[in-house]
Amino acid sequence: MMIHKPAIVLRQVRAAVLLASVLASAGSAAAQERIVELDPGKTTIQFTLGDILHTVHGTFQLKQGSIHFNPAASSLSGDVVVDANSGNSGSNKRDKKMKRDVLESDKYPDISFAPTAIVGGKLLPEGDSQVELKGVFHLHGTGHEITLPMPVHIRGDQLSAQMHFVIPYVAWGLKNPSTLFLRVSDKVTIDITAVGRVTTAPAQQ
């Protein structure tokens, strides 16, 4: 059976158009922005501060957290905000001094982190990832650029991440609460377990 060349060419053109359409759709899906909304009720923020006599442990509460990311790129945007007035170490007297004299939480009620880029590893759209997150940490009215190593787990629309880092709060300009009879560390250790939901941003027209 003989097939005319125009028919063959037409089939090839149709196949090429179909393939291009499929690839374009796949690329669009892969590049589509995702949004992580952190859950303040499930996210935990713990701090540890050492002194001569014992180690102080406490918590802060997440106000809100929203992060935009693209699995196909390394750029990030968004803001994670912690309530500075929520600091709780189990001692009303100590917490009052921390908020009034160190954090000055009436003047600076928010502690925040604004991620800007993934500078190490790759954030996968599903499963486990190990990344390094670069961003600006805002404390006491001043921004400080930091990089945080962070294991991330995504399953379906659920995300969890762990963060462990040290804040040199005295070097960053905050008051050291040490007294003549009580000496505390000039650094505080922060441990965060972040839990949130991942959604896909609406496609741009």
Tab-separated table of C-alpha atoms in Angstrom:
chain	number	residue	atom	x	y	z
A	1	MET	CA	0.000	0.000	0.000
A	2	MET	CA	1.433	3.352	-0.961
A	3	ILE	CA	1.197	6.382	1.350
A	4	HIS	CA	1.628	9.769	-0.175
A	5	LYS	CA	4.381	11.960	1.274
A	6	PRO	CA	1.982	14.825	2.198
A	7	ALA	CA	0.075	12.419	4.474
A	8	ILE	CA	3.295	11.332	6.203
A	9	VAL	CA	4.390	14.920	6.679
A	10	LEU	CA	0.984	15.824	8.121
A	11	ARG	CA	1.200	12.994	10.642
A	12	GLN	CA	4.680	14.061	11.656
A	13	VAL	CA	3.542	17.647	12.154
A	14	ARG	CA	0.604	16.511	14.285
A	15	ALA	CA	2.888	14.293	16.395
A	16	ALA	CA	5.356	17.149	16.895
A	17	VAL	CA	2.589	19.529	17.942
A	18	LEU	CA	1.199	16.960	20.410
A	19	LEU	CA	4.636	16.301	21.902
A	20	ALA	CA	5.325	20.001	22.260
A	21	SER	CA	1.985	20.477	24.010
A	22	VAL	CA	2.684	17.644	26.457
A	23	LEU	CA	6.170	18.947	27.245
A	24	ALA	CA	4.890	22.471	27.736
A	25	SER	CA	2.217	21.228	30.137
A	26	ALA	CA	4.734	19.176	32.069
A	27	GLY	CA	7.135	22.085	32.302
A	28	SER	CA	4.395	24.395	33.469
A	29	ALA	CA	3.321	21.950	36.169
A	30	ALA	CA	6.894	21.456	37.371
A	31	ALA	CA	7.521	25.186	37.527
A	32	GLN	CA	4.225	26.046	39.223
A	33	GLU	CA	4.642	27.917	42.484
A	34	ARG	CA	3.678	26.274	45.752
A	35	ILE	CA	2.644	27.881	49.006
A	36	VAL	CA	3.343	26.579	52.504
A	37	GLU	CA	0.998	27.809	55.227
A	38	LEU	CA	2.404	26.966	58.657
A	39	ASP	CA	0.046	25.803	61.407
A	40	PRO	CA	0.563	27.863	64.617
A	41	GLY	CA	-1.182	25.142	66.641
A	42	LYS	CA	1.208	22.397	65.517
A	43	THR	CA	4.446	24.342	65.059
A	44	THR	CA	6.687	24.392	68.133
A	45	ILE	CA	9.437	26.924	68.936
A	46	GLN	CA	11.765	26.135	71.832
A	47	PHE	CA	14.700	28.082	73.237
A	48	THR	CA	17.550	27.069	75.513
A	49	LEU	CA	19.663	29.533	77.505
A	50	GLY	CA	22.493	28.421	79.769
A	51	ASP	CA	23.563	30.055	83.011
A	52	ILE	CA	25.974	29.160	85.808
A	53	LEU	CA	23.451	27.339	87.981
A	54	HIS	CA	21.226	25.624	85.435
A	55	THR	CA	19.869	25.694	81.898
A	56	VAL	CA	16.689	27.610	81.121
A	57	HIS	CA	14.223	26.091	78.647
A	58	GLY	CA	11.259	27.926	77.203
A	59	THR	CA	8.913	28.383	74.275
A	60	PHE	CA	7.535	30.997	71.911
A	61	GLN	CA	4.357	30.898	69.846
A	62	LEU	CA	4.114	31.199	66.076
A	63	LYS	CA	1.832	34.011	64.932
A	64	GLN	CA	1.765	33.122	61.260
A	65	GLY	CA	3.922	31.721	58.520
A	66	SER	CA	3.567	31.691	54.744
A	67	ILE	CA	6.322	30.663	52.311
A	68	HIS	CA	6.180	30.668	48.511
A	69	PHE	CA	8.552	28.391	46.613
A	70	ASN	CA	9.071	26.901	43.181
A	71	PRO	CA	10.355	23.293	43.056
A	72	ALA	CA	12.106	24.080	39.770
A	73	ALA	CA	13.998	27.087	41.163
A	74	SER	CA	15.934	28.068	44.263
A	75	SER	CA	14.094	31.313	45.032
A	76	LEU	CA	11.797	31.710	48.021
A	77	SER	CA	9.661	34.435	49.501
A	78	GLY	CA	7.368	34.882	52.455
A	79	ASP	CA	7.514	35.558	56.175
A	80	VAL	CA	7.456	33.532	59.386
A	81	VAL	CA	6.374	35.632	62.384
A	82	VAL	CA	6.779	34.763	66.067
A	83	ASP	CA	5.043	36.562	68.938
A	84	ALA	CA	7.806	38.079	71.101
A	85	ASN	CA	5.338	38.554	73.966
A	86	SER	CA	4.602	34.824	74.075
A	87	GLY	CA	8.007	33.898	75.561
A	88	ASN	CA	7.475	31.456	78.410
A	89	SER	CA	10.222	29.878	80.526
A	90	GLY	CA	8.030	28.862	83.454
A	91	SER	CA	8.990	31.828	85.629
A	92	ASN	CA	6.826	34.941	85.517
A	93	LYS	CA	9.574	37.097	87.020
A	94	ARG	CA	12.201	35.889	84.552
A	95	ASP	CA	9.848	36.148	81.580
A	96	LYS	CA	8.823	39.677	82.525
A	97	LYS	CA	12.499	40.721	82.665
A	98	MET	CA	13.213	38.984	79.320
A	99	LYS	CA	10.366	40.758	77.547
A	100	ARG	CA	10.903	44.156	79.178
A	101	ASP	CA	14.696	44.447	79.313
A	102	VAL	CA	16.022	42.131	76.591
A	103	LEU	CA	13.440	41.734	73.826
A	104	GLU	CA	11.622	45.029	74.558
A	105	SER	CA	8.572	43.258	73.185
A	106	ASP	CA	6.256	46.235	73.696
A	107	LYS	CA	8.372	48.127	71.165
A	108	TYR	CA	9.303	45.101	69.003
A	109	PRO	CA	6.358	42.680	69.261
A	110	ASP	CA	7.423	40.484	66.335
A	111	ILE	CA	10.406	38.222	65.729
A	112	SER	CA	10.461	37.107	62.096
A	113	PHE	CA	12.341	35.226	59.414
A	114	ALA	CA	12.043	36.059	55.717
A	115	PRO	CA	13.489	33.286	53.505
A	116	THR	CA	15.053	34.398	50.231
A	117	ALA	CA	16.741	31.372	48.624
A	118	ILE	CA	17.764	27.746	48.859
A	119	VAL	CA	21.560	27.803	48.747
A	120	GLY	CA	22.237	24.140	49.452
A	121	GLY	CA	20.429	20.983	48.402
A	122	LYS	CA	17.155	20.796	46.488
A	123	LEU	CA	13.623	20.994	47.804
A	124	LEU	CA	11.733	18.057	46.325
A	125	PRO	CA	7.974	18.301	45.737
A	126	GLU	CA	7.472	14.977	47.552
A	127	GLY	CA	9.416	12.950	50.130
A	128	ASP	CA	12.522	13.911	52.130
A	129	SER	CA	14.863	16.802	51.304
A	130	GLN	CA	17.922	18.270	53.017
A	131	VAL	CA	18.323	21.956	52.207
A	132	GLU	CA	20.064	25.082	53.416
A	133	LEU	CA	17.754	28.044	53.659
A	134	LYS	CA	19.081	31.586	53.346
A	135	GLY	CA	17.119	34.539	54.646
A	136	VAL	CA	16.891	37.528	56.957
A	137	PHE	CA	16.169	37.079	60.658
A	138	HIS	CA	14.538	40.172	62.182
A	139	LEU	CA	15.077	40.655	65.918
A	140	HIS	CA	14.749	43.789	68.019
A	141	GLY	CA	14.092	45.888	64.919
A	142	THR	CA	17.220	44.803	63.025
A	143	GLY	CA	17.675	42.286	60.208
A	144	HIS	CA	20.473	39.699	60.209
A	145	GLU	CA	21.278	37.449	57.257
A	146	ILE	CA	21.538	33.787	58.258
A	147	THR	CA	21.646	30.359	56.607
A	148	LEU	CA	19.754	27.482	58.214
A	149	PRO	CA	20.299	23.763	57.520
A	150	MET	CA	16.865	22.162	57.388
A	151	PRO	CA	15.551	18.643	56.788
A	152	VAL	CA	12.110	18.797	55.130
A	153	HIS	CA	9.473	16.109	54.641
A	154	ILE	CA	6.545	16.541	52.245
A	155	ARG	CA	3.786	13.980	51.917
A	156	GLY	CA	0.821	14.950	49.819
A	157	ASP	CA	-0.214	18.382	51.065
A	158	GLN	CA	1.493	18.037	54.459
A	159	LEU	CA	4.939	19.477	55.262
A	160	SER	CA	7.181	19.212	58.299
A	161	ALA	CA	10.641	20.711	58.822
A	162	GLN	CA	13.240	20.882	61.583
A	163	MET	CA	15.489	23.846	62.384
A	164	HIS	CA	18.290	24.086	64.952
A	165	PHE	CA	20.404	27.238	65.202
A	166	VAL	CA	22.099	29.600	67.633
A	167	ILE	CA	21.347	33.312	67.989
A	168	PRO	CA	24.202	35.506	69.310
A	169	TYR	CA	21.699	37.947	70.764
A	170	VAL	CA	24.267	40.097	72.601
A	171	ALA	CA	26.416	40.463	69.469
A	172	TRP	CA	23.203	41.452	67.678
A	173	GLY	CA	22.708	44.386	70.056
A	174	LEU	CA	20.358	42.991	72.707
A	175	LYS	CA	21.004	43.416	76.409
A	176	ASN	CA	22.636	40.606	78.384
A	177	PRO	CA	20.372	39.916	81.395
A	178	SER	CA	23.321	38.823	83.571
A	179	THR	CA	23.617	40.369	87.036
A	180	LEU	CA	26.392	40.427	89.624
A	181	PHE	CA	25.246	37.086	91.029
A	182	LEU	CA	23.800	35.457	87.913
A	183	ARG	CA	25.674	34.952	84.668
A	184	VAL	CA	23.890	33.719	81.557
A	185	SER	CA	25.138	32.832	78.092
A	186	ASP	CA	25.307	35.540	75.462
A	187	LYS	CA	23.834	33.097	72.931
A	188	VAL	CA	20.479	31.330	72.828
A	189	THR	CA	19.760	28.049	71.054
A	190	ILE	CA	16.555	27.750	69.020
A	191	ASP	CA	14.835	24.510	67.985
A	192	ILE	CA	11.814	24.683	65.679
A	193	THR	CA	9.513	21.977	64.414
A	194	ALA	CA	7.439	23.548	61.654
A	195	VAL	CA	4.254	21.894	60.443
A	196	GLY	CA	2.109	23.166	57.604
A	197	ARG	CA	0.031	22.560	54.511
A	198	VAL	CA	1.259	22.812	50.927
A	199	THR	CA	-0.985	24.198	48.205
A	200	THR	CA	-0.420	25.047	44.569
A	201	ALA	CA	-0.669	28.696	43.596
A	202	PRO	CA	-3.285	29.514	40.970
A	203	ALA	CA	-1.807	29.447	37.477
A	204	GLN	CA	-1.120	32.897	36.063
A	205	GLN	CA	-3.118	33.790	32.986
